C-alpha atoms as a PDB file:
ATOM      1  CA  MET A   1     -19.392 -24.133   2.417  1.00  0.00           C
ATOM      2  CA  LYS A   2     -19.857 -26.924   4.455  1.00  0.00           C
ATOM      3  CA  ASN A   3     -23.118 -26.885   6.129  1.00  0.00           C
ATOM      4  CA  LEU A   4     -25.873 -28.335   8.282  1.00  0.00           C
ATOM      5  CA  PHE A   5     -25.765 -31.475   6.324  1.00  0.00           C
ATOM      6  CA  PHE A   6     -21.932 -32.386   6.864  1.00  0.00           C
ATOM      7  CA  PHE A   7     -21.975 -36.159   7.558  1.00  0.00           C
ATOM      8  CA  PHE A   8     -19.067 -37.986   9.390  1.00  0.00           C
ATOM      9  CA  ALA A   9     -18.764 -41.873   9.898  1.00  0.00           C
ATOM     10  CA  PHE A  10     -18.442 -41.569  13.671  1.00  0.00           C
ATOM     11  CA  SER A  11     -20.649 -43.178  16.534  1.00  0.00           C
ATOM     12  CA  MET A  12     -20.903 -41.425  19.479  1.00  0.00           C
ATOM     13  CA  LEU A  13     -20.656 -42.406  23.104  1.00  0.00           C
ATOM     14  CA  PRO A  14     -23.405 -40.495  25.187  1.00  0.00           C
ATOM     15  CA  GLY A  15     -22.268 -39.267  28.570  1.00  0.00           C
ATOM     16  CA  PHE A  16     -18.881 -38.160  27.118  1.00  0.00           C
ATOM     17  CA  ILE A  17     -20.227 -34.842  25.465  1.00  0.00           C
ATOM     18  CA  ASN A  18     -19.653 -31.553  26.771  1.00  0.00           C
ATOM     19  CA  ALA A  19     -20.804 -28.665  25.110  1.00  0.00           C
ATOM     20  CA  GLN A  20     -18.341 -25.527  25.859  1.00  0.00           C
ATOM     21  CA  ALA A  21     -19.196 -21.836  25.834  1.00  0.00           C
ATOM     22  CA  LYS A  22     -19.715 -19.851  22.736  1.00  0.00           C
ATOM     23  CA  THR A  23     -16.713 -18.064  21.743  1.00  0.00           C
ATOM     24  CA  ILE A  24     -17.355 -14.654  19.757  1.00  0.00           C
ATOM     25  CA  ILE A  25     -15.321 -12.790  17.445  1.00  0.00           C
ATOM     26  CA  HIS A  26     -15.999  -9.678  15.319  1.00  0.00           C
ATOM     27  CA  PHE A  27     -14.719  -8.293  11.959  1.00  0.00           C
ATOM     28  CA  ASP A  28     -14.458  -4.870  10.435  1.00  0.00           C
ATOM     29  CA  SER A  29     -17.447  -3.488   7.987  1.00  0.00           C
ATOM     30  CA  ASN A  30     -17.493  -5.566   4.427  1.00  0.00           C
ATOM     31  CA  LYS A  31     -14.330  -7.273   5.527  1.00  0.00           C
ATOM     32  CA  SER A  32     -13.612 -11.277   6.186  1.00  0.00           C
ATOM     33  CA  GLU A  33      -9.942 -10.914   7.330  1.00  0.00           C
ATOM     34  CA  LEU A  34      -9.373 -11.801  11.125  1.00  0.00           C
ATOM     35  CA  ARG A  35      -8.496  -8.278  13.022  1.00  0.00           C
ATOM     36  CA  SER A  36      -6.062  -8.845  15.571  1.00  0.00           C
ATOM     37  CA  ASP A  37      -7.896  -9.080  18.309  1.00  0.00           C
ATOM     38  CA  ALA A  38      -9.526 -11.903  16.950  1.00  0.00           C
ATOM     39  CA  VAL A  39      -6.271 -13.736  16.206  1.00  0.00           C
ATOM     40  CA  LYS A  40      -5.739 -13.389  19.892  1.00  0.00           C
ATOM     41  CA  VAL A  41      -9.325 -14.829  20.957  1.00  0.00           C
ATOM     42  CA  LEU A  42      -8.620 -17.707  18.493  1.00  0.00           C
ATOM     43  CA  ASP A  43      -5.056 -18.092  19.912  1.00  0.00           C
ATOM     44  CA  SER A  44      -6.652 -18.415  23.490  1.00  0.00           C
ATOM     45  CA  LEU A  45      -9.298 -20.785  22.313  1.00  0.00           C
ATOM     46  CA  ILE A  46      -6.541 -23.366  21.032  1.00  0.00           C
ATOM     47  CA  VAL A  47      -4.561 -22.782  23.746  1.00  0.00           C
ATOM     48  CA  SER A  48      -7.275 -23.987  26.034  1.00  0.00           C
ATOM     49  CA  LEU A  49      -8.457 -27.192  24.297  1.00  0.00           C
ATOM     50  CA  LYS A  50      -7.001 -30.561  25.032  1.00  0.00           C
ATOM     51  CA  ALA A  51      -4.587 -31.831  22.522  1.00  0.00           C
ATOM     52  CA  ASP A  52      -5.386 -35.486  22.747  1.00  0.00           C
ATOM     53  CA  ALA A  53      -9.257 -35.120  22.760  1.00  0.00           C
ATOM     54  CA  GLN A  54     -11.811 -35.272  20.366  1.00  0.00           C
ATOM     55  CA  TYR A  55     -13.582 -32.055  19.174  1.00  0.00           C
ATOM     56  CA  LEU A  56     -16.487 -30.986  16.996  1.00  0.00           C
ATOM     57  CA  ILE A  57     -16.366 -27.414  15.964  1.00  0.00           C
ATOM     58  CA  ASN A  58     -18.925 -25.306  14.724  1.00  0.00           C
ATOM     59  CA  ILE A  59     -18.314 -22.169  13.240  1.00  0.00           C
ATOM     60  CA  LYS A  60     -20.876 -19.819  12.110  1.00  0.00           C
ATOM     61  CA  ALA A  61     -20.628 -15.957  10.949  1.00  0.00           C
ATOM     62  CA  TYR A  62     -22.886 -13.326  10.161  1.00  0.00           C
ATOM     63  CA  CYS A  63     -23.096  -9.951   8.851  1.00  0.00           C
ATOM     64  CA  ASP A  64     -24.915  -6.474   9.185  1.00  0.00           C
ATOM     65  CA  ASN A  65     -27.495  -4.935   7.145  1.00  0.00           C
ATOM     66  CA  THR A  66     -24.770  -2.932   5.063  1.00  0.00           C
ATOM     67  CA  GLY A  67     -25.299  -3.967   1.629  1.00  0.00           C
ATOM     68  CA  GLU A  68     -27.438  -6.232  -0.393  1.00  0.00           C
ATOM     69  CA  ASP A  69     -28.814 -10.113   0.831  1.00  0.00           C
ATOM     70  CA  ALA A  70     -26.474 -11.661  -1.653  1.00  0.00           C
ATOM     71  CA  PRO A  71     -23.513 -10.271  -1.207  1.00  0.00           C
ATOM     72  CA  ASN A  72     -23.836 -10.803   2.702  1.00  0.00           C
ATOM     73  CA  GLN A  73     -24.535 -14.065   2.606  1.00  0.00           C
ATOM     74  CA  THR A  74     -21.202 -14.671   0.641  1.00  0.00           C
ATOM     75  CA  LEU A  75     -19.524 -12.681   3.023  1.00  0.00           C
ATOM     76  CA  SER A  76     -20.534 -14.575   5.856  1.00  0.00           C
ATOM     77  CA  GLU A  77     -19.791 -17.719   4.448  1.00  0.00           C
ATOM     78  CA  ASN A  78     -16.253 -16.599   3.776  1.00  0.00           C
ATOM     79  CA  ARG A  79     -15.549 -15.136   7.646  1.00  0.00           C
ATOM     80  CA  ALA A  80     -16.511 -18.720   8.515  1.00  0.00           C
ATOM     81  CA  LYS A  81     -14.226 -20.231   6.260  1.00  0.00           C
ATOM     82  CA  THR A  82     -11.089 -17.507   7.392  1.00  0.00           C
ATOM     83  CA  VAL A  83     -11.979 -18.789  10.957  1.00  0.00           C
ATOM     84  CA  ALA A  84     -11.775 -22.279   9.975  1.00  0.00           C
ATOM     85  CA  ASP A  85      -8.507 -21.848   7.386  1.00  0.00           C
ATOM     86  CA  TYR A  86      -6.843 -20.154  10.476  1.00  0.00           C
ATOM     87  CA  LEU A  87      -7.771 -22.810  13.030  1.00  0.00           C
ATOM     88  CA  ASN A  88      -6.529 -25.192  10.572  1.00  0.00           C
ATOM     89  CA  SER A  89      -3.258 -23.302   9.764  1.00  0.00           C
ATOM     90  CA  LYS A  90      -2.335 -24.024  13.567  1.00  0.00           C
ATOM     91  CA  ASN A  91      -2.329 -27.525  12.783  1.00  0.00           C
ATOM     92  CA  PHE A  92      -5.590 -27.985  14.767  1.00  0.00           C
ATOM     93  CA  SER A  93      -6.703 -31.024  13.035  1.00  0.00           C
ATOM     94  CA  LYS A  94     -10.178 -31.074  14.060  1.00  0.00           C
ATOM     95  CA  THR A  95     -13.533 -31.699  12.655  1.00  0.00           C
ATOM     96  CA  PHE A  96     -15.210 -28.655  11.401  1.00  0.00           C
ATOM     97  CA  THR A  97     -18.792 -27.549  10.195  1.00  0.00           C
ATOM     98  CA  THR A  98     -19.225 -24.042   8.889  1.00  0.00           C
ATOM     99  CA  ASP A  99     -22.061 -21.789   7.903  1.00  0.00           C
ATOM    100  CA  GLY A 100     -23.101 -18.235   7.153  1.00  0.00           C
ATOM    101  CA  PHE A 101     -26.041 -16.550   7.726  1.00  0.00           C
ATOM    102  CA  GLY A 102     -25.663 -13.316   6.117  1.00  0.00           C
ATOM    103  CA  GLU A 103     -27.338 -10.340   7.906  1.00  0.00           C
ATOM    104  CA  SER A 104     -30.568 -12.486   9.014  1.00  0.00           C
ATOM    105  CA  VAL A 105     -29.703 -13.267  12.832  1.00  0.00           C
ATOM    106  CA  PRO A 106     -28.647 -10.021  14.463  1.00  0.00           C
ATOM    107  CA  ILE A 107     -27.875  -9.758  17.998  1.00  0.00           C
ATOM    108  CA  ALA A 108     -28.058  -6.105  18.209  1.00  0.00           C
ATOM    109  CA  SER A 109     -29.863  -3.288  16.345  1.00  0.00           C
ATOM    110  CA  ASN A 110     -28.664  -2.468  12.860  1.00  0.00           C
ATOM    111  CA  ASP A 111     -29.914   1.531  13.433  1.00  0.00           C
ATOM    112  CA  ASP A 112     -26.195   2.824  15.023  1.00  0.00           C
ATOM    113  CA  GLU A 113     -22.718   1.334  14.233  1.00  0.00           C
ATOM    114  CA  ILE A 114     -22.497   0.256  17.862  1.00  0.00           C
ATOM    115  CA  GLY A 115     -25.132  -2.579  17.028  1.00  0.00           C
ATOM    116  CA  LYS A 116     -23.694  -3.247  13.715  1.00  0.00           C
ATOM    117  CA  ALA A 117     -20.251  -3.878  15.006  1.00  0.00           C
ATOM    118  CA  LYS A 118     -21.565  -6.353  17.289  1.00  0.00           C
ATOM    119  CA  ASN A 119     -23.521  -7.838  14.613  1.00  0.00           C
ATOM    120  CA  ARG A 120     -20.537  -8.408  12.487  1.00  0.00           C
ATOM    121  CA  ARG A 121     -19.053 -11.746  14.077  1.00  0.00           C
ATOM    122  CA  ALA A 122     -18.429 -15.288  14.164  1.00  0.00           C
ATOM    123  CA  GLU A 123     -19.266 -17.680  16.627  1.00  0.00           C
ATOM    124  CA  ILE A 124     -17.277 -20.890  17.713  1.00  0.00           C
ATOM    125  CA  THR A 125     -18.914 -23.543  19.473  1.00  0.00           C
ATOM    126  CA  VAL A 126     -16.745 -26.711  20.691  1.00  0.00           C
ATOM    127  CA  GLN A 127     -18.251 -29.986  21.439  1.00  0.00           C
ATOM    128  CA  ASP A 128     -15.549 -32.170  23.382  1.00  0.00           C
ATOM    129  CA  ILE A 129     -16.337 -35.714  22.169  1.00  0.00           C
ATOM    130  CA  THR A 130     -15.410 -39.359  22.524  1.00  0.00           C
ATOM    131  CA  ILE A 131     -15.789 -40.884  19.576  1.00  0.00           C
ATOM    132  CA  ILE A 132     -14.998 -44.437  17.845  1.00  0.00           C
ATOM    133  CA  LYS A 133     -14.593 -45.171  14.360  1.00  0.00           C
ATOM    134  CA  ARG A 134     -16.854 -47.725  13.104  1.00  0.00           C
ATOM    135  CA  ALA A 135     -17.134 -49.261   9.472  1.00  0.00           C
ATOM    136  CA  PRO A 136     -19.611 -47.523   6.967  1.00  0.00           C
ATOM    137  CA  GLN A 137     -23.064 -49.493   7.168  1.00  0.00           C
ATOM    138  CA  LYS A 138     -26.324 -49.163   5.816  1.00  0.00           C
ATOM    139  CA  GLU A 139     -28.525 -48.110   9.273  1.00  0.00           C
ATOM    140  CA  THR A 140     -31.988 -48.725   9.131  1.00  0.00           C
ATOM    141  CA  LEU A 141     -34.721 -46.613  11.112  1.00  0.00           C
ATOM    142  CA  ALA A 142     -37.474 -48.021  12.770  1.00  0.00           C
ATOM    143  CA  PRO A 143     -40.852 -47.419  11.322  1.00  0.00           C
ATOM    144  CA  VAL A 144     -42.549 -44.364  12.888  1.00  0.00           C
ATOM    145  CA  PRO A 145     -45.980 -45.962  14.668  1.00  0.00           C
ATOM    146  CA  GLU A 146     -49.002 -45.216  13.007  1.00  0.00           C
ATOM    147  CA  ASP A 147     -50.281 -42.757  15.171  1.00  0.00           C
ATOM    148  CA  LYS A 148     -47.266 -40.535  14.360  1.00  0.00           C
ATOM    149  CA  LYS A 149     -47.761 -38.625  11.084  1.00  0.00           C
ATOM    150  CA  THR A 150     -45.083 -37.822   8.926  1.00  0.00           C
ATOM    151  CA  PHE A 151     -44.468 -35.345   6.317  1.00  0.00           C
ATOM    152  CA  ASN A 152     -43.161 -36.623   3.622  1.00  0.00           C
ATOM    153  CA  GLU A 153     -44.203 -36.051  -0.699  1.00  0.00           C
ATOM    154  CA  LYS A 154     -47.697 -37.482   0.267  1.00  0.00           C
ATOM    155  CA  SER A 155     -48.553 -35.493   3.225  1.00  0.00           C
ATOM    156  CA  SER A 156     -49.288 -31.619   3.439  1.00  0.00           C
ATOM    157  CA  LEU A 157     -49.224 -29.119   6.352  1.00  0.00           C
ATOM    158  CA  THR A 158     -52.209 -27.773   5.165  1.00  0.00           C
ATOM    159  CA  ASP A 159     -54.309 -30.691   5.690  1.00  0.00           C
ATOM    160  CA  LEU A 160     -53.395 -30.787   8.957  1.00  0.00           C
ATOM    161  CA  GLU A 161     -55.735 -29.386  11.628  1.00  0.00           C
ATOM    162  CA  VAL A 162     -54.113 -26.686  13.837  1.00  0.00           C
ATOM    163  CA  GLY A 163     -52.180 -27.944  16.859  1.00  0.00           C
ATOM    164  CA  LYS A 164     -51.721 -31.324  15.218  1.00  0.00           C
ATOM    165  CA  THR A 165     -47.981 -32.591  14.924  1.00  0.00           C
ATOM    166  CA  LEU A 166     -45.949 -34.069  11.843  1.00  0.00           C
ATOM    167  CA  VAL A 167     -42.806 -35.907  12.139  1.00  0.00           C
ATOM    168  CA  LEU A 168     -40.368 -34.765   9.521  1.00  0.00           C
ATOM    169  CA  LYS A 169     -39.763 -37.970   7.823  1.00  0.00           C
ATOM    170  CA  ASN A 170     -35.917 -38.615   7.444  1.00  0.00           C
ATOM    171  CA  LEU A 171     -34.734 -35.743   9.000  1.00  0.00           C
ATOM    172  CA  ASN A 172     -32.645 -37.212  11.460  1.00  0.00           C
ATOM    173  CA  PHE A 173     -29.086 -36.504  13.283  1.00  0.00           C
ATOM    174  CA  GLU A 174     -25.757 -37.729  14.175  1.00  0.00           C
ATOM    175  CA  GLY A 175     -25.819 -39.060  17.901  1.00  0.00           C
ATOM    176  CA  GLY A 176     -24.854 -36.367  20.126  1.00  0.00           C
ATOM    177  CA  THR A 177     -25.033 -33.476  17.770  1.00  0.00           C
ATOM    178  CA  ALA A 178     -27.392 -31.038  15.841  1.00  0.00           C
ATOM    179  CA  VAL A 179     -25.953 -32.245  12.729  1.00  0.00           C
ATOM    180  CA  LEU A 180     -28.824 -33.319   9.874  1.00  0.00           C
ATOM    181  CA  LEU A 181     -27.599 -36.838   8.212  1.00  0.00           C
ATOM    182  CA  PRO A 182     -27.635 -35.950   4.483  1.00  0.00           C
ATOM    183  CA  GLU A 183     -31.076 -38.001   3.778  1.00  0.00           C
ATOM    184  CA  GLY A 184     -32.899 -35.161   5.527  1.00  0.00           C
ATOM    185  CA  LYS A 185     -31.954 -32.540   2.821  1.00  0.00           C
ATOM    186  CA  PRO A 186     -35.418 -33.866   0.612  1.00  0.00           C
ATOM    187  CA  THR A 187     -37.512 -33.049   3.603  1.00  0.00           C
ATOM    188  CA  LEU A 188     -36.179 -29.783   4.577  1.00  0.00           C
ATOM    189  CA  GLU A 189     -36.532 -28.326   0.508  1.00  0.00           C
ATOM    190  CA  MET A 190     -40.331 -30.033   0.657  1.00  0.00           C
ATOM    191  CA  LEU A 191     -40.997 -28.043   3.888  1.00  0.00           C
ATOM    192  CA  LEU A 192     -39.472 -25.118   2.334  1.00  0.00           C
ATOM    193  CA  ARG A 193     -41.952 -25.238  -0.521  1.00  0.00           C
ATOM    194  CA  THR A 194     -44.620 -25.691   1.773  1.00  0.00           C
ATOM    195  CA  MET A 195     -44.153 -22.669   3.261  1.00  0.00           C
ATOM    196  CA  GLN A 196     -43.364 -20.741   0.559  1.00  0.00           C
ATOM    197  CA  GLU A 197     -46.619 -21.987  -1.157  1.00  0.00           C
ATOM    198  CA  ASN A 198     -48.988 -20.998   1.931  1.00  0.00           C
ATOM    199  CA  PRO A 199     -47.721 -17.844   3.021  1.00  0.00           C
ATOM    200  CA  THR A 200     -49.771 -17.478   5.933  1.00  0.00           C
ATOM    201  CA  LEU A 201     -48.891 -20.725   7.733  1.00  0.00           C
ATOM    202  CA  VAL A 202     -47.386 -20.503  10.746  1.00  0.00           C
ATOM    203  CA  ILE A 203     -45.569 -23.340  12.582  1.00  0.00           C
ATOM    204  CA  GLU A 204     -43.708 -24.492  15.746  1.00  0.00           C
ATOM    205  CA  ILE A 205     -40.661 -26.606  14.954  1.00  0.00           C
ATOM    206  CA  GLY A 206     -39.823 -28.961  17.687  1.00  0.00           C
ATOM    207  CA  GLY A 207     -36.559 -30.811  18.731  1.00  0.00           C
ATOM    208  CA  HIS A 208     -36.163 -34.161  20.492  1.00  0.00           C
ATOM    209  CA  VAL A 209     -33.273 -35.793  21.829  1.00  0.00           C
ATOM    210  CA  CYS A 210     -32.335 -39.724  22.480  1.00  0.00           C
ATOM    211  CA  CYS A 211     -31.246 -41.847  25.233  1.00  0.00           C
ATOM    212  CA  PHE A 212     -30.570 -39.246  27.548  1.00  0.00           C
ATOM    213  CA  ASP A 213     -32.424 -35.902  28.716  1.00  0.00           C
ATOM    214  CA  ASP A 214     -30.321 -32.951  26.966  1.00  0.00           C
ATOM    215  CA  MET A 215     -32.774 -30.107  26.598  1.00  0.00           C
ATOM    216  CA  PRO A 216     -30.177 -27.309  24.917  1.00  0.00           C
ATOM    217  CA  LEU A 217     -29.474 -30.057  22.037  1.00  0.00           C
ATOM    218  CA  SER A 218     -32.682 -30.785  21.439  1.00  0.00           C
ATOM    219  CA  ILE A 219     -33.185 -26.639  21.130  1.00  0.00           C
ATOM    220  CA  TYR A 220     -29.829 -26.863  18.781  1.00  0.00           C
ATOM    221  CA  ARG A 221     -32.225 -29.250  16.289  1.00  0.00           C
ATOM    222  CA  ALA A 222     -35.095 -27.580  16.333  1.00  0.00           C
ATOM    223  CA  GLU A 223     -32.896 -24.403  15.528  1.00  0.00           C
ATOM    224  CA  SER A 224     -30.863 -25.728  12.612  1.00  0.00           C
ATOM    225  CA  VAL A 225     -34.267 -26.204  10.949  1.00  0.00           C
ATOM    226  CA  TYR A 226     -35.509 -22.690  11.997  1.00  0.00           C
ATOM    227  CA  LYS A 227     -32.079 -21.248  10.604  1.00  0.00           C
ATOM    228  CA  TYR A 228     -32.359 -22.978   7.324  1.00  0.00           C
ATOM    229  CA  LEU A 229     -35.952 -21.841   6.338  1.00  0.00           C
ATOM    230  CA  LEU A 230     -35.027 -18.203   7.999  1.00  0.00           C
ATOM    231  CA  ARG A 231     -31.978 -18.328   5.410  1.00  0.00           C
ATOM    232  CA  LYS A 232     -34.470 -19.487   2.516  1.00  0.00           C
ATOM    233  CA  GLY A 233     -36.249 -16.293   2.758  1.00  0.00           C
ATOM    234  CA  ILE A 234     -39.105 -17.641   5.293  1.00  0.00           C
ATOM    235  CA  ASP A 235     -40.113 -15.072   7.602  1.00  0.00           C
ATOM    236  CA  LYS A 236     -39.204 -15.138  11.062  1.00  0.00           C
ATOM    237  CA  GLY A 237     -42.443 -14.327  12.357  1.00  0.00           C
ATOM    238  CA  ARG A 238     -43.874 -17.349  10.592  1.00  0.00           C
ATOM    239  CA  MET A 239     -41.959 -19.582  13.076  1.00  0.00           C
ATOM    240  CA  THR A 240     -41.143 -20.651  16.530  1.00  0.00           C
ATOM    241  CA  TYR A 241     -38.816 -23.494  17.730  1.00  0.00           C
ATOM    242  CA  LYS A 242     -38.708 -25.332  20.997  1.00  0.00           C
ATOM    243  CA  GLY A 243     -36.636 -28.106  22.492  1.00  0.00           C
ATOM    244  CA  TYR A 244     -38.219 -30.795  23.978  1.00  0.00           C
ATOM    245  CA  SER A 245     -35.562 -32.784  25.606  1.00  0.00           C
ATOM    246  CA  ARG A 246     -36.426 -36.628  25.893  1.00  0.00           C
ATOM    247  CA  ASN A 247     -39.730 -35.412  27.120  1.00  0.00           C
ATOM    248  CA  LYS A 248     -41.548 -36.911  24.047  1.00  0.00           C
ATOM    249  CA  PRO A 249     -40.168 -40.029  22.725  1.00  0.00           C
ATOM    250  CA  ILE A 250     -41.749 -41.923  20.123  1.00  0.00           C
ATOM    251  CA  PHE A 251     -39.964 -44.804  20.998  1.00  0.00           C
ATOM    252  CA  ILE A 252     -39.780 -45.314  24.957  1.00  0.00           C
ATOM    253  CA  ASP A 253     -37.162 -47.787  24.865  1.00  0.00           C
ATOM    254  CA  ASP A 254     -34.401 -46.546  22.580  1.00  0.00           C
ATOM    255  CA  LYS A 255     -31.645 -48.690  23.476  1.00  0.00           C
ATOM    256  CA  ASP A 256     -31.688 -49.947  19.756  1.00  0.00           C
ATOM    257  CA  GLU A 257     -30.040 -47.724  17.366  1.00  0.00           C
ATOM    258  CA  SER A 258     -32.871 -47.854  15.018  1.00  0.00           C
ATOM    259  CA  ARG A 259     -35.432 -46.469  17.377  1.00  0.00           C
ATOM    260  CA  ALA A 260     -32.628 -44.135  18.910  1.00  0.00           C
ATOM    261  CA  ARG A 261     -32.412 -42.635  15.593  1.00  0.00           C
ATOM    262  CA  ALA A 262     -36.481 -42.441  15.114  1.00  0.00           C
ATOM    263  CA  ASN A 263     -36.025 -40.512  18.922  1.00  0.00           C
ATOM    264  CA  ARG A 264     -33.782 -37.632  17.070  1.00  0.00           C
ATOM    265  CA  ARG A 265     -35.887 -35.916  15.221  1.00  0.00           C
ATOM    266  CA  VAL A 266     -37.597 -32.665  14.741  1.00  0.00           C
ATOM    267  CA  GLU A 267     -41.424 -32.371  14.425  1.00  0.00           C
ATOM    268  CA  ILE A 268     -43.751 -29.612  12.942  1.00  0.00           C
ATOM    269  CA  THR A 269     -46.716 -28.033  14.382  1.00  0.00           C
ATOM    270  CA  GLU A 270     -49.267 -26.154  12.802  1.00  0.00           C
ATOM    271  CA  ILE A 271     -50.287 -23.009  14.636  1.00  0.00           C
ATOM    272  CA  LYS A 272     -52.256 -21.188  12.390  1.00  0.00           C
ATOM    273  CA  LYS A 273     -53.100 -21.687   8.604  1.00  0.00           C
END
């Protein structure tokens, strides 16, 4: 499964990013094969996209609550892969990320078959992006100012005062996307352990962007961390997420790439110990 740590060596040009409406298809119970109506929807999606454009396509798949957690997680991952495989089979050579969420994010009640049918779904989100290739290079991150505390291996959320905020160290994003850079994985794992070891801890997850105002993108960034913790078993009642667009930059002047990367971030605010 390609997940949120999928990384590609491209540089995004701000101002050419256009997130399209979400496309949703549905599956039969306990199946990952595409239904005929789903095939028609995907074919229509392909026709609607420009042949010469560059796209980032995110495929998220889900289940209803029938069955056990582990098989449902695998089923949702297989559903996402099925969609990607179908698009690839149509010579639709684009950049994909796929993710499965099991039964953790229902959009309807699982108490009846109508609701369950809505939850057995895949959501396909397309970003139209203008990109230029660049040679791989070592990127540096501007140091976070001293008045901004960071969450790392030497810090603890439990030592933080209620209402105070920590920057998740090294949890940064590729420009113009909610795709986490690989170096952020240890920080996510450390945050997960902190939540597991402190079962009364309640947090807000705040997403931020650089360079231009983009409230939806800041929400997606916070949501990516929220859903990671949700998939790992953290109760949704212990977390909220919110986007701040570019309203709370670490660096006001973020024309330099290292400062821009520092502003593309997620912060944790302690709500309750």
